mmCIF file of C-alpha atoms in Angstrom:
data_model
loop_
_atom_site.group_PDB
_atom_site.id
_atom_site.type_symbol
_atom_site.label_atom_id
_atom_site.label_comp_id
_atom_site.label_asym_id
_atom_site.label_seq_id
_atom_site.Cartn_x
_atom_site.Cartn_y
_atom_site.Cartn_z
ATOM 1 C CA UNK A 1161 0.000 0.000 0.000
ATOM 2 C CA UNK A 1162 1.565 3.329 -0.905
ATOM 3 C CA UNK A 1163 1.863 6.215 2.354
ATOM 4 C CA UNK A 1164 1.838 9.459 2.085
ATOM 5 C CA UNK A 1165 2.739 11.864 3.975
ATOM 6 C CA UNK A 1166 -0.057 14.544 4.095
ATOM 7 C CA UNK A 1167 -3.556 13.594 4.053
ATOM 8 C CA UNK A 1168 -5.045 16.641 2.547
ATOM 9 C CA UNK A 1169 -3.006 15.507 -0.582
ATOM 10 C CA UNK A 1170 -5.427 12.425 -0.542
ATOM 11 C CA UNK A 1171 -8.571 14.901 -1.010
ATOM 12 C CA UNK A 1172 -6.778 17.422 -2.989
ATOM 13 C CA UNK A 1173 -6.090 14.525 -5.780
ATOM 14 C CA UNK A 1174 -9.672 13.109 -5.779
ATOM 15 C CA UNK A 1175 -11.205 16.426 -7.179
ATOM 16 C CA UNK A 1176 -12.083 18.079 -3.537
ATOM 17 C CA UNK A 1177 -11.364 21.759 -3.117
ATOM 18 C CA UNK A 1178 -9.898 22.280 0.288
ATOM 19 C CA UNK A 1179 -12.668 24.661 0.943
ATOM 20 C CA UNK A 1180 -14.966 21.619 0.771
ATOM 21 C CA UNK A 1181 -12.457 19.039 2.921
ATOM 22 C CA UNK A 1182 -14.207 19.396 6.566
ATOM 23 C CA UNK A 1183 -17.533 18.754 4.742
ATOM 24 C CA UNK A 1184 -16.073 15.535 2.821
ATOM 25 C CA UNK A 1185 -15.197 14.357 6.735
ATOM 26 C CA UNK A 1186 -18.732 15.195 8.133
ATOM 27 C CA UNK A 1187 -20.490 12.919 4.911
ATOM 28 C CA UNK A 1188 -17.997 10.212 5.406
ATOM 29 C CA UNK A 1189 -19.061 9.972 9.049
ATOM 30 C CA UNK A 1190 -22.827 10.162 7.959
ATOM 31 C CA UNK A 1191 -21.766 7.480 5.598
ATOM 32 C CA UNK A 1192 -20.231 5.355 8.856
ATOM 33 C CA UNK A 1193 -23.228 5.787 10.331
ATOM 34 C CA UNK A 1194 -21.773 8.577 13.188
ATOM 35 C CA UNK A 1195 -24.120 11.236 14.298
ATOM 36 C CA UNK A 1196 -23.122 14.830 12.508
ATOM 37 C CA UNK A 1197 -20.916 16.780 14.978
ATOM 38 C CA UNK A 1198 -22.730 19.774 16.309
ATOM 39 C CA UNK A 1199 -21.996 22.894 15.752
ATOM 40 C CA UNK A 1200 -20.894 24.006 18.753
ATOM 41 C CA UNK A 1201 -17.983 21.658 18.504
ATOM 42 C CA UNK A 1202 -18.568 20.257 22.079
ATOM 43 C CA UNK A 1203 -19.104 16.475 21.701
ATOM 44 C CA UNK A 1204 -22.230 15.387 23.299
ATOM 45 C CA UNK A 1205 -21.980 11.532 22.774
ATOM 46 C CA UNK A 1206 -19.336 8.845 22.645
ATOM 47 C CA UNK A 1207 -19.927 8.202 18.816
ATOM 48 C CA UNK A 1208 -19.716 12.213 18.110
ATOM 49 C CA UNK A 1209 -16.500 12.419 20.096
ATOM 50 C CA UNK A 1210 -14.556 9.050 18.321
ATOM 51 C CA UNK A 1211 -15.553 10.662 14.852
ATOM 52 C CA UNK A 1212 -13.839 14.427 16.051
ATOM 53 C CA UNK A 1213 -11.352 12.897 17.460
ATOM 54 C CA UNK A 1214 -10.418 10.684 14.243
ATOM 55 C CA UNK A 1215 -10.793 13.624 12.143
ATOM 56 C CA UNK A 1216 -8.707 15.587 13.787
ATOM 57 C CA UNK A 1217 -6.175 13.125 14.101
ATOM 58 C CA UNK A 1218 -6.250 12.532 10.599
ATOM 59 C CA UNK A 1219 -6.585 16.542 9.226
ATOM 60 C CA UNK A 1220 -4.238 17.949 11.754
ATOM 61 C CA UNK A 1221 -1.194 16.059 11.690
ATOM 62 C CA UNK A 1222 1.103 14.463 8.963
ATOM 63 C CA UNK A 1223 -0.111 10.840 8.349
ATOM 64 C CA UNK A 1224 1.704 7.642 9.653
ATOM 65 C CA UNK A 1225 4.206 5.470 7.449
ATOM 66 C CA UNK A 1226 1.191 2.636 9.384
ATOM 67 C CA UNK A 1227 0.016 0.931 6.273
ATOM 68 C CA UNK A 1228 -3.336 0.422 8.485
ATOM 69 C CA UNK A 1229 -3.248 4.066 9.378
ATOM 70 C CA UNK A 1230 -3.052 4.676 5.684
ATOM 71 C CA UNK A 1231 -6.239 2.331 4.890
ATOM 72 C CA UNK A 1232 -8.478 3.679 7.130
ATOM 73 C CA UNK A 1233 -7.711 7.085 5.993
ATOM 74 C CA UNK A 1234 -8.859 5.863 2.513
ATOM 75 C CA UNK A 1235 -11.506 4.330 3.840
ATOM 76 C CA UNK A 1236 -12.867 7.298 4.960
ATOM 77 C CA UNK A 1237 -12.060 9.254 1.566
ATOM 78 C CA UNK A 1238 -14.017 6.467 -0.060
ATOM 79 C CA UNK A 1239 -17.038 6.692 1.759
ATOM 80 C CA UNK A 1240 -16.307 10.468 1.401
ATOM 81 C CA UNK A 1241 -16.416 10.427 -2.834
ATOM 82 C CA UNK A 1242 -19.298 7.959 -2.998
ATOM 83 C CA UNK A 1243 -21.063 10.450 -1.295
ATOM 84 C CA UNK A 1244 -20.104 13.363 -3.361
ATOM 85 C CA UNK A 1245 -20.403 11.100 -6.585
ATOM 86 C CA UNK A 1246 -16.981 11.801 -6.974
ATOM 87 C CA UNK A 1247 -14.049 9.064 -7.890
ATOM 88 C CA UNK A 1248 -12.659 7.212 -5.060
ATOM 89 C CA UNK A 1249 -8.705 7.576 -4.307
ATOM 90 C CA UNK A 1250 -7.383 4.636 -6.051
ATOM 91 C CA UNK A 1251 -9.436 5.443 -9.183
ATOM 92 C CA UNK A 1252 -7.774 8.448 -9.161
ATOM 93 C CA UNK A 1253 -4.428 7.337 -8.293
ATOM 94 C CA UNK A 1254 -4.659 4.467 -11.332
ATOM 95 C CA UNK A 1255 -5.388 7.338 -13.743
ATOM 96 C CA UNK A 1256 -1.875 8.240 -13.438
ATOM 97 C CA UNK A 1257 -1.387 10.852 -10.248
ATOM 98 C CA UNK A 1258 2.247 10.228 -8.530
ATOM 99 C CA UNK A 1259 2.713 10.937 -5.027
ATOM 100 C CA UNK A 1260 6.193 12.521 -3.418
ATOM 101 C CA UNK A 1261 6.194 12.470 -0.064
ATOM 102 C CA UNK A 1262 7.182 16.060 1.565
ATOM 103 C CA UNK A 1263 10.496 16.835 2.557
ATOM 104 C CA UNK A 1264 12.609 17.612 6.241
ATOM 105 C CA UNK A 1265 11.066 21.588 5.699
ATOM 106 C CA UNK A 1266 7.829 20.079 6.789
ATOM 107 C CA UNK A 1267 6.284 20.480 3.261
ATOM 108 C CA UNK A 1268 3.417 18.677 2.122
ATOM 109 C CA UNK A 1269 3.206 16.182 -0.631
ATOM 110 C CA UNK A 1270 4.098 17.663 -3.684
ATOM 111 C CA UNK A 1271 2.778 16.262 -7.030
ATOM 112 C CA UNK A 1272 3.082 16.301 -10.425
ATOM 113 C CA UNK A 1273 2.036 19.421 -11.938
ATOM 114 C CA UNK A 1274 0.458 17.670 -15.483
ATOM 115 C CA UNK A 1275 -2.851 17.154 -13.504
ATOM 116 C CA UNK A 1276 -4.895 19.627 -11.918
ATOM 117 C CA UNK A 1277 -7.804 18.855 -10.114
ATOM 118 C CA UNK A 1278 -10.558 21.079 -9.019
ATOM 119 C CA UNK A 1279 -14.241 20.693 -7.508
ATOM 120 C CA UNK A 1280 -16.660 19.338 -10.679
ATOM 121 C CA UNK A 1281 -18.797 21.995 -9.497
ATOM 122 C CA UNK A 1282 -17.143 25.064 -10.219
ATOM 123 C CA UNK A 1283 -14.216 24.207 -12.334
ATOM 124 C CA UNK A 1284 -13.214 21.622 -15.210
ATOM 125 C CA UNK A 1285 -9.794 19.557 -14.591
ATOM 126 C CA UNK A 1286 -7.280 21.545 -17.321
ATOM 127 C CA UNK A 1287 -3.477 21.102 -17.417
ATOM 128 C CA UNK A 1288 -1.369 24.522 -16.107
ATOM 129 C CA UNK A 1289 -0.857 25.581 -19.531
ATOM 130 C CA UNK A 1290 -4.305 25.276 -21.272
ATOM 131 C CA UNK A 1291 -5.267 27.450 -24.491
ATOM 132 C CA UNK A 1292 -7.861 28.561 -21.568
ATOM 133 C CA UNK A 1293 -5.542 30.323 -19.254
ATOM 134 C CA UNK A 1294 -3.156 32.464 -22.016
ATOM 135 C CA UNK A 1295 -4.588 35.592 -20.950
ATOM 136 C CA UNK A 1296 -3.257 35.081 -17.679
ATOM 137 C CA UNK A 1297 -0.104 33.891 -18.887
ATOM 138 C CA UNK A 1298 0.238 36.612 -21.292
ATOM 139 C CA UNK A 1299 -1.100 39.301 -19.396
ATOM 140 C CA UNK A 1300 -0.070 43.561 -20.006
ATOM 141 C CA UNK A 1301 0.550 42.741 -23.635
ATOM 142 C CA UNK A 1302 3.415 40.052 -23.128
ATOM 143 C CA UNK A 1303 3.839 38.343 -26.537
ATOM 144 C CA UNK A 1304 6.230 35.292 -27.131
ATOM 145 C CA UNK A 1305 9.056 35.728 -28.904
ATOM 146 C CA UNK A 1306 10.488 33.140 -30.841
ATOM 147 C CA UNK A 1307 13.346 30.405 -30.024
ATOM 148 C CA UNK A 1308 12.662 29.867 -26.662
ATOM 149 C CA UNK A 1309 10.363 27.662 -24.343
ATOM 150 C CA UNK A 1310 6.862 28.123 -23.977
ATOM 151 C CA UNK A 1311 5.648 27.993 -20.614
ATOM 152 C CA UNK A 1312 2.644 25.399 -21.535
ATOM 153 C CA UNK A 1313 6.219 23.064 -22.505
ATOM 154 C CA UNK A 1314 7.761 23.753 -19.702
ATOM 155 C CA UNK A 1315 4.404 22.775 -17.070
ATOM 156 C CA UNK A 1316 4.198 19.313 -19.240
ATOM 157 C CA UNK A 1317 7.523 18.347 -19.128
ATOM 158 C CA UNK A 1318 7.639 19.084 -15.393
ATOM 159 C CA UNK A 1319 7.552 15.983 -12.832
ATOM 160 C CA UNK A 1320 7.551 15.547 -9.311
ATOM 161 C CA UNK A 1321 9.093 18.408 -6.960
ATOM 162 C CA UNK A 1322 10.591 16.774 -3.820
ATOM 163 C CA UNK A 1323 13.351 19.028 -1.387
ATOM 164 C CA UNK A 1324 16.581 17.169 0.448
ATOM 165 C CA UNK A 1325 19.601 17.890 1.743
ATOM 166 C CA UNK A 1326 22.009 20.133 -0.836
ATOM 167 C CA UNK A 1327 24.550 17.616 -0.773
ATOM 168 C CA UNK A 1328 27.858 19.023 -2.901
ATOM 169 C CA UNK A 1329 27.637 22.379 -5.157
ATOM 170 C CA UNK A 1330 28.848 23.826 -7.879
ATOM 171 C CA UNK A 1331 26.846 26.818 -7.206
ATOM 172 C CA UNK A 1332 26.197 28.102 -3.548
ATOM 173 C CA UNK A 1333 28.280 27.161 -0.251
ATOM 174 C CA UNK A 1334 27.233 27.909 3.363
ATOM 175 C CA UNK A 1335 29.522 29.753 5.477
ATOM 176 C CA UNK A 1336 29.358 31.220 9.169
ATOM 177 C CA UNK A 1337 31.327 34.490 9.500
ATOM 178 C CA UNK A 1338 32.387 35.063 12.807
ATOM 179 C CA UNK A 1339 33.380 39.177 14.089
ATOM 180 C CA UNK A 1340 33.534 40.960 17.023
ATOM 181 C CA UNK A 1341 30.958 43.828 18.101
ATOM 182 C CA UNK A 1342 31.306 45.465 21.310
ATOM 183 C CA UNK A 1343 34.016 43.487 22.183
ATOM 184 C CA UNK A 1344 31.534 40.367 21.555
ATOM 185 C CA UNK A 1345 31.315 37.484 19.363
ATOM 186 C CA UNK A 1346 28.903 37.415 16.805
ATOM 187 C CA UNK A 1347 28.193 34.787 13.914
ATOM 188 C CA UNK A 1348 26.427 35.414 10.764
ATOM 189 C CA UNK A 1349 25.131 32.962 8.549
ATOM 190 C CA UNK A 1350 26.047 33.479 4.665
ATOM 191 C CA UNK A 1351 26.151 31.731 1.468
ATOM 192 C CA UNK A 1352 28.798 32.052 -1.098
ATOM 193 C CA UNK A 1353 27.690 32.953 -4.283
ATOM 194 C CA UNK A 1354 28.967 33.503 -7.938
ATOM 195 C CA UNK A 1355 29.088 37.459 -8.911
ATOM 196 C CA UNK A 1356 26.696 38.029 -11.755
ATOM 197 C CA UNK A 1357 25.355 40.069 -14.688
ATOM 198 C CA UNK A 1358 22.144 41.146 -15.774
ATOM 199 C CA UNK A 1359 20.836 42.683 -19.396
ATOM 200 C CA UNK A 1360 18.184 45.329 -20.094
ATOM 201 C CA UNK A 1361 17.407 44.020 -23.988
ATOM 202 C CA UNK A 1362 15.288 46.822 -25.990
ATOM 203 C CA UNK A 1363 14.047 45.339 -29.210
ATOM 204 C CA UNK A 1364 14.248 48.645 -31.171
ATOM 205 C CA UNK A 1365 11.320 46.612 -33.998
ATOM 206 C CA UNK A 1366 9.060 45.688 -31.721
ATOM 207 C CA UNK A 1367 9.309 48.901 -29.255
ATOM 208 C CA UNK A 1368 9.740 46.484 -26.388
ATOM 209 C CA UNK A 1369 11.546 45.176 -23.536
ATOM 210 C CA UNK A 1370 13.037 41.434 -23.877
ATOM 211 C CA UNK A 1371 12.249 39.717 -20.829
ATOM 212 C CA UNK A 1372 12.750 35.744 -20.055
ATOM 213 C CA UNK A 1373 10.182 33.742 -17.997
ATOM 214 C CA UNK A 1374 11.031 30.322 -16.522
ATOM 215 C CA UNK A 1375 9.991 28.585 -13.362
ATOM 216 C CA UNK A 1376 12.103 29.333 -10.466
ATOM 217 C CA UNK A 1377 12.010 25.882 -8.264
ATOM 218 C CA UNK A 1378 13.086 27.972 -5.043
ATOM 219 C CA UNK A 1379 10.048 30.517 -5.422
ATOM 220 C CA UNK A 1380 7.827 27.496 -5.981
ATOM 221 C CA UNK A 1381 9.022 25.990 -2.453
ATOM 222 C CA UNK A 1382 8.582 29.220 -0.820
ATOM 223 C CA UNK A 1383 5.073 29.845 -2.220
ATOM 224 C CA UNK A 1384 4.253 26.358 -1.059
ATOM 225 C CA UNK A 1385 5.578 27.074 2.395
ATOM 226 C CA UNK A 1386 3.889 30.329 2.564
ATOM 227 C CA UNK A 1387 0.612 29.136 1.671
ATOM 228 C CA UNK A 1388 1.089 26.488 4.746
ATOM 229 C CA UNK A 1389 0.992 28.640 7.301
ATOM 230 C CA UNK A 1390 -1.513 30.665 6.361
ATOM 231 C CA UNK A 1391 -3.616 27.350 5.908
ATOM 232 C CA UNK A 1392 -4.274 28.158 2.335
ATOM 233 C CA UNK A 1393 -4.310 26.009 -0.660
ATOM 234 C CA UNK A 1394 -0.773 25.307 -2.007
ATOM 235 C CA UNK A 1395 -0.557 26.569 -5.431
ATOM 236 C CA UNK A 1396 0.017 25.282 -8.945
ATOM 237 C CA UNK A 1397 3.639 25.323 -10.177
ATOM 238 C CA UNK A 1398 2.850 27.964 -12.831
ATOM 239 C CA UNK A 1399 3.095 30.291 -9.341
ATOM 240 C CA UNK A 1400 6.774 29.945 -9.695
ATOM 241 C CA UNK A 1401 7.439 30.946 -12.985
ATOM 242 C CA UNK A 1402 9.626 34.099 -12.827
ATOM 243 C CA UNK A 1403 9.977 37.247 -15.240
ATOM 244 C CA UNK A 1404 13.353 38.416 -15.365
ATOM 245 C CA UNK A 1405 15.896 40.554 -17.142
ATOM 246 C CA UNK A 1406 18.343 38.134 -19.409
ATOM 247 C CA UNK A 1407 20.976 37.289 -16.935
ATOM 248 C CA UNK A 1408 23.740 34.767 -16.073
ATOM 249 C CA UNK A 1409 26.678 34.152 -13.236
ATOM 250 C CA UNK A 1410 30.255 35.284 -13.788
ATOM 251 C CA UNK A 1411 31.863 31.974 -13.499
ATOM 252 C CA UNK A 1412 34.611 32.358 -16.172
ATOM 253 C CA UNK A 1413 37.725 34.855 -16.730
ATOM 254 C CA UNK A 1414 36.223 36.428 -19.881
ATOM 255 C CA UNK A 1415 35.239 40.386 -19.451
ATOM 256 C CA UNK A 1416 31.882 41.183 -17.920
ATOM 257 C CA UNK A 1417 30.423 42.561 -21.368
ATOM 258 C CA UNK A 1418 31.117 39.462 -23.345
ATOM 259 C CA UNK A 1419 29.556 37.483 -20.728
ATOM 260 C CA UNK A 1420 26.642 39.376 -21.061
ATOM 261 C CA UNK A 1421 26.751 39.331 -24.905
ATOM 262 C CA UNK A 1422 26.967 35.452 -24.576
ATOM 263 C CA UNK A 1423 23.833 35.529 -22.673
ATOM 264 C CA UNK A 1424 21.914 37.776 -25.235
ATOM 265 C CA UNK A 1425 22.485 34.476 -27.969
ATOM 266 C CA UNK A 1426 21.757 31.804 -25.178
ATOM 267 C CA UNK A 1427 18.692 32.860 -23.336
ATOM 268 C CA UNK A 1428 17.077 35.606 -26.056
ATOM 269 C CA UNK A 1429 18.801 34.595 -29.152
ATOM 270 C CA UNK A 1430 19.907 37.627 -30.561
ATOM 271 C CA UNK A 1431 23.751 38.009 -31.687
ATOM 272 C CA UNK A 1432 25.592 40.791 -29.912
ATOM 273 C CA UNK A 1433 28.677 42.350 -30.262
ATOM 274 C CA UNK A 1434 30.221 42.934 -26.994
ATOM 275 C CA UNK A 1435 31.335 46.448 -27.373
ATOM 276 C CA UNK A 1436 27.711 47.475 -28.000
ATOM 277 C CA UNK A 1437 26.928 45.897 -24.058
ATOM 278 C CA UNK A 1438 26.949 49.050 -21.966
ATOM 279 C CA UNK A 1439 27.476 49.711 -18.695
ATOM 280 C CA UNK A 1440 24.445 50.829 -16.444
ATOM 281 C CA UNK A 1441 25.052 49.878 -12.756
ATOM 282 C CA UNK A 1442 25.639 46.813 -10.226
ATOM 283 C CA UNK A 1443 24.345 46.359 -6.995
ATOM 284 C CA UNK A 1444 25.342 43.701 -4.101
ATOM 285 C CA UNK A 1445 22.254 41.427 -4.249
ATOM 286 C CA UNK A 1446 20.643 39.219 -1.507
ATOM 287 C CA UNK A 1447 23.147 41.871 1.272
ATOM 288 C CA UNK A 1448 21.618 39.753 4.156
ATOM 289 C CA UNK A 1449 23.109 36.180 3.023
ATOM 290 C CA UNK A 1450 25.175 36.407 0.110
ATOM 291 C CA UNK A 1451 26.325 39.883 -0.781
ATOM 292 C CA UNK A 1452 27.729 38.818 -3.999
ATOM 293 C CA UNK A 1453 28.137 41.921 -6.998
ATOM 294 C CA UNK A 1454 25.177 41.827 -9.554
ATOM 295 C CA UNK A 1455 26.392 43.959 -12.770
ATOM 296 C CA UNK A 1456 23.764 45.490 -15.008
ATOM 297 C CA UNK A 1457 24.245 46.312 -18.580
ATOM 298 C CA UNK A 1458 21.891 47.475 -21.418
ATOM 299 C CA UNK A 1459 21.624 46.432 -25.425
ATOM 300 C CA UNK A 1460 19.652 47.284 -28.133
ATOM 301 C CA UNK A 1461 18.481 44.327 -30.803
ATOM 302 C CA UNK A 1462 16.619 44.579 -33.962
ATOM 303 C CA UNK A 1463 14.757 41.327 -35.859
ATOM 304 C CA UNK A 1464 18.076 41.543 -38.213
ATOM 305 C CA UNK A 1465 20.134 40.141 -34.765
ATOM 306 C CA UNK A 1466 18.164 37.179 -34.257
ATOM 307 C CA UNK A 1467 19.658 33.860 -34.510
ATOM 308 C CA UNK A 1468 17.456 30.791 -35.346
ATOM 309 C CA UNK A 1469 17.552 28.011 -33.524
ATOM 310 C CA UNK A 1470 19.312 29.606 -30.688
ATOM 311 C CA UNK A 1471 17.826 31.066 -27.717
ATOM 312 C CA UNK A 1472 15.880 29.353 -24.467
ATOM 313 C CA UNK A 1473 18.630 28.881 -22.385
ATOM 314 C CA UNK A 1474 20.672 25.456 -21.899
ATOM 315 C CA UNK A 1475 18.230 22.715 -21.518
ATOM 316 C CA UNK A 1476 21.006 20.175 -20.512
ATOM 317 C CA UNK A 1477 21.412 22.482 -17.586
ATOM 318 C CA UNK A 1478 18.052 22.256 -16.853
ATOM 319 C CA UNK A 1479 17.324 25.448 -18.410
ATOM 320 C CA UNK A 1480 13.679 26.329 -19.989
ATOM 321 C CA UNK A 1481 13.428 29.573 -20.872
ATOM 322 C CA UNK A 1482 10.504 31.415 -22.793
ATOM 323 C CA UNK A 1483 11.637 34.838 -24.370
ATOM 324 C CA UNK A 1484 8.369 37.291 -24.257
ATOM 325 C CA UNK A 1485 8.443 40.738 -25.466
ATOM 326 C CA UNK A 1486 6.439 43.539 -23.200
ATOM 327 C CA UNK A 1487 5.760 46.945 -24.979
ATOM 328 C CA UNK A 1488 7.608 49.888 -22.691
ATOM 329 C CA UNK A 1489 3.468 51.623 -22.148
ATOM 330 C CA UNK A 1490 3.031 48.360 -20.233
ATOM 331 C CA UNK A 1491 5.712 48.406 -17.933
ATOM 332 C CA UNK A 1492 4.071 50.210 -15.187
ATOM 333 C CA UNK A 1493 0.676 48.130 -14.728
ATOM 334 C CA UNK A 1494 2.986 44.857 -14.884
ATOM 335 C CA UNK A 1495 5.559 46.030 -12.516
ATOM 336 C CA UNK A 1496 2.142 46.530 -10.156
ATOM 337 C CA UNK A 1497 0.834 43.507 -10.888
ATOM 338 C CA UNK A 1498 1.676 41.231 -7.519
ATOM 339 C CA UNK A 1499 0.192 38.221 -9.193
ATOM 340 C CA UNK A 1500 3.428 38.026 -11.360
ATOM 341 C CA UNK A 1501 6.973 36.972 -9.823
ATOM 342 C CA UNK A 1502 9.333 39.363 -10.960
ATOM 343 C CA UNK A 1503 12.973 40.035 -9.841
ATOM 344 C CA UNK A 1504 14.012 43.598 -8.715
ATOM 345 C CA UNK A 1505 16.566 43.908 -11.130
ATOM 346 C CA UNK A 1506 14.269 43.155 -13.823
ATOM 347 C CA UNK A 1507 12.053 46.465 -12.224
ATOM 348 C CA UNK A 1508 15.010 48.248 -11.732
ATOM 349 C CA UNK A 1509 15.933 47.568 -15.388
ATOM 350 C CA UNK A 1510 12.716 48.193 -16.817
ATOM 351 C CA UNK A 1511 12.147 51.699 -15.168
ATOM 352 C CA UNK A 1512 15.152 53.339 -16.111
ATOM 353 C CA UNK A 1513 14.649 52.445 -20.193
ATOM 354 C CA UNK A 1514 11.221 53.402 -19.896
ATOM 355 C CA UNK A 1515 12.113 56.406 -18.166
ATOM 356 C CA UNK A 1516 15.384 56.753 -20.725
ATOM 357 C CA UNK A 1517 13.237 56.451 -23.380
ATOM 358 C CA UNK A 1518 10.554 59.373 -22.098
ATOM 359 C CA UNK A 1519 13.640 61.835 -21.569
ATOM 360 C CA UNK A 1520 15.154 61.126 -25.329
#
């Protein structure tokens, strides 16, 4: 029998909205043949007290790796979808849903994202990435540019999320810093980053910012930690996809602008010389952990630059980038817009052209 770790996964993947997951428990103890728990939420009889007490037990804390534990609970959910005419668990679970249990962060069980399922009653079962949803996607006049990575690609090709410990990196390394204050000891926890560069692209053709969108599997964690304690529903990967200035570490001995210019072809596919990369500013980024130098540049491209077939970052590397175009009138109501992840750099970036651009 296969455990998981967090009940409310079990409703969640048998088309129950959370909203509706204390109501599933009351009709599955109706369905037992327990008295409905009053509303005052004082027990008043033996039978009304084992079924709070079970639900509780079973709603309020992670499940056991008990395979009998495990039963029961989908006994319950069973009684629970006949009564709702919905499917029972494992008919679910044979249409193809995989489970991951959560990780040491306390996380709940995080799925596959291919599937999403909602209550039949106010919403139809659609993938992330459905023809349904592109004006939320492409919201403030975002338009896809091509070469890269759609974002619908990206959401099917996406499995299971899972976290664990970091094991070795090429990337980041913890550190404690140790220094003296007031003739005390202190320690400060940091992480050792690569310096790195960022690229305002202006698409003279198109009057229009370059940007690059790709999910960010950090932000996704932190969104579904977030939405844990607040006791909300944890949401759909497509949360975590980011909208960012082209950008890229410094982790080789060639000058800042080439590295830059060398990003331009990779992740937006336009050709650059790197004497035509100029200087804007650079900033320490993330000063409370890391502290290492972000450098910001600006470029100008035209449709004559493009390169076909490149672009969309470095899929061996895990890369899936989708190059989107966002006309400089639109740049205030999507910097404004809370509902999409953006980096500060890419704000930072997209102010001063726009406001560059009004001056000239």
């Amino acid at each position: 029998v296969p455990i998981i770790e967090h009940p409310s996964t079990v409703l969640e993947d048998a088309a129950l909205d959370p909203h509706h997951i204390q109501e599933a428990f009351r009709l599955a103890a109706q369905a037992r043949g327990v008295d409905k728990r009053p509303a005052s939420d004082e027990c008043t009889s033996p039978k009304t007290q084992e079924a709070a007490d079970e639900r509780s037990a079973l709603t309020d804390k992670p499940a056991s790796t008990d395979p009998r534990r495990y039963r029961r609970l989908e006994e319950l959910f069973s009684a629970t979808a006949q009564a709702l005419s919905l499917p029972t668990f494992r008919e679910t679970h044979a249409a193809g849903r995989q489970q991951t249990a959560g990780s040491q962060i306390g996380l709940p069980a995080l799925s596959t994202p291919s599937r999403v399922h909602r209550h039949p009653s106010t919403q139809s079962e659609h993938t992330g990435a459905h023809d349904a949803d592109a004006e939320v996607f492409y919201k403030h006049g975002l338009k896809p540019v091509t070469g890269g990575k759609t974002m619908k690609s990206t959401l099917e090709r996406l499995g299971a999320i899972r976290t664990g410990d970091i094991g070795k990196s090429n990337f980041v390394k913890p550190l404690g810093i140790y220094y003296e204050l007031d003739g005390k000891e202190r320690k400060w926890d940091m992480v050792v980053t690569h310096p790195s560069v960022g690229i305002v692209v202006y698409h003279r053709d198109l009057k229009a910012l370059l940007i690059v969108r790709q999910f960010r599997p950090p932000v996704y964690v932190a969104l579904q930690r977030e939405a844990e304690e607040a006791g909300l529903p944890p949401p759909g990967p497509e949360a975590a996809f980011t909208y960012e200035l082209c950008a890229g570490l410094v982790d080789k001995s060639s000058s800042l602008q080439q590295i830059a210019a060398e990003e331009v072809l990779e992740e937006c596919g336009f050709k650059v010389n790197a004497e035509d990369v100029k200087p804007l500013a650079s900033y320490h980024a993330a000063i409370g952990f890391s502290g290492s130098r972000h450098h910001m540049f600006t470029v100008e491209v035209d449709d004559s630059m493009q390169v076909r077939g490149s672009g969309g970052g470095l899929q061996d590397s895990g890369e899936s980038i989708e190059i989107l175009s966002l006309p400089l009138e639109n740049v205030d109501a999507f910097i404004a817009d809370d509902s999409m992840a953006k980096s500060p750099g890419f704000m930072y970036g997209a102010l001063y052209w726009k406001t560059k651009t009004a001056i000239s």
